[in-house]
Short mmCIF file of C-alpha atoms in Angstrom, two decimals:
data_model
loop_
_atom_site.label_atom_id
_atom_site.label_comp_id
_atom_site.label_asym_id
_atom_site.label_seq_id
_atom_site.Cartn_x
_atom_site.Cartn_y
_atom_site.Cartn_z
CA UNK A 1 14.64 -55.04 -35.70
CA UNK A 2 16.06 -53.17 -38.67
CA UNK A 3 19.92 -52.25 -38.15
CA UNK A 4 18.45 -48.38 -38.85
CA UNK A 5 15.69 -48.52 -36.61
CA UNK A 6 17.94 -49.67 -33.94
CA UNK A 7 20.29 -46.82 -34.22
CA UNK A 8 17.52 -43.96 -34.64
CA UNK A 9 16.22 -46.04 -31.16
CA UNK A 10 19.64 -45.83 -29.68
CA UNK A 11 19.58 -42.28 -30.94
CA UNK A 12 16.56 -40.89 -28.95
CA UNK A 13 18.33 -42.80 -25.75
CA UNK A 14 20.74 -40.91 -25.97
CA UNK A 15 19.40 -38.15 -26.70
CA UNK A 16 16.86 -38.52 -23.37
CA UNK A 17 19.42 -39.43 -20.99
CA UNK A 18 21.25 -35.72 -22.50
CA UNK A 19 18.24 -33.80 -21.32
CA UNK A 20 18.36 -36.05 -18.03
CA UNK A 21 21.73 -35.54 -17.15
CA UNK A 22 23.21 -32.02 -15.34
CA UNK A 23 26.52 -32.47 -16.44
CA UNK A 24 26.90 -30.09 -19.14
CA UNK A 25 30.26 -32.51 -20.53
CA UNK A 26 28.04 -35.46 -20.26
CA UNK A 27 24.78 -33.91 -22.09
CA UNK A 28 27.19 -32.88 -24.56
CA UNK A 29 28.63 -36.06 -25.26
CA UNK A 30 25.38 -38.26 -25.53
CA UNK A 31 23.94 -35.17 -27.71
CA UNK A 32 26.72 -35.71 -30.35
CA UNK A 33 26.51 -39.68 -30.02
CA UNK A 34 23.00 -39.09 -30.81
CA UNK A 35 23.86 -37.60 -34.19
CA UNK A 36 26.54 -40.07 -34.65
CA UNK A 37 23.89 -42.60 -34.54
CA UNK A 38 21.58 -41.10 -36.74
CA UNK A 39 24.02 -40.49 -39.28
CA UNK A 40 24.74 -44.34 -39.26
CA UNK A 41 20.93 -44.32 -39.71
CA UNK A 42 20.76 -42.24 -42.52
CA UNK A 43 23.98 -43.76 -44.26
CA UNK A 44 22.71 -47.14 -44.26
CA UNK A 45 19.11 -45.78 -45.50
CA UNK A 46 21.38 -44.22 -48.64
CA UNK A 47 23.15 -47.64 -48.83
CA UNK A 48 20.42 -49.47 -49.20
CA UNK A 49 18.50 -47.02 -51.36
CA UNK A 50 21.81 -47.30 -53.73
CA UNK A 51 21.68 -50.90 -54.21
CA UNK A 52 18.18 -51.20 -55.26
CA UNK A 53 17.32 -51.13 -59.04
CA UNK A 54 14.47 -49.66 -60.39
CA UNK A 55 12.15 -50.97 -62.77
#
């Protein structure tokens, strides 16, 4: 699996077991861990998209 498939996956985990929980600390917590994941996502889609060359 690609590394920024695995971290939007890990993302909507989190993101479920937020909505799941009814600790208000908790949700909170796994809803910003979410974002910190997709943010890897979306740096290492940037990252790569910076490397390649065009023709």
């Amino acid at each position: 699996m690609k590394p920024t498939k695995s971290l939007r996956k890990q993302a909507g985990k989190a993101e479920a077991a937020a909505y799941r929980t009814e600790d208000t600390e908790h949700a909170e917590r796994m809803h910003n861990l979410a974002e910190a994941f997709r943010a890897q996502a979306e740096a290492l889609k940037a990252e790569k998209k910076k490397g390649k060359v065009r023709k």
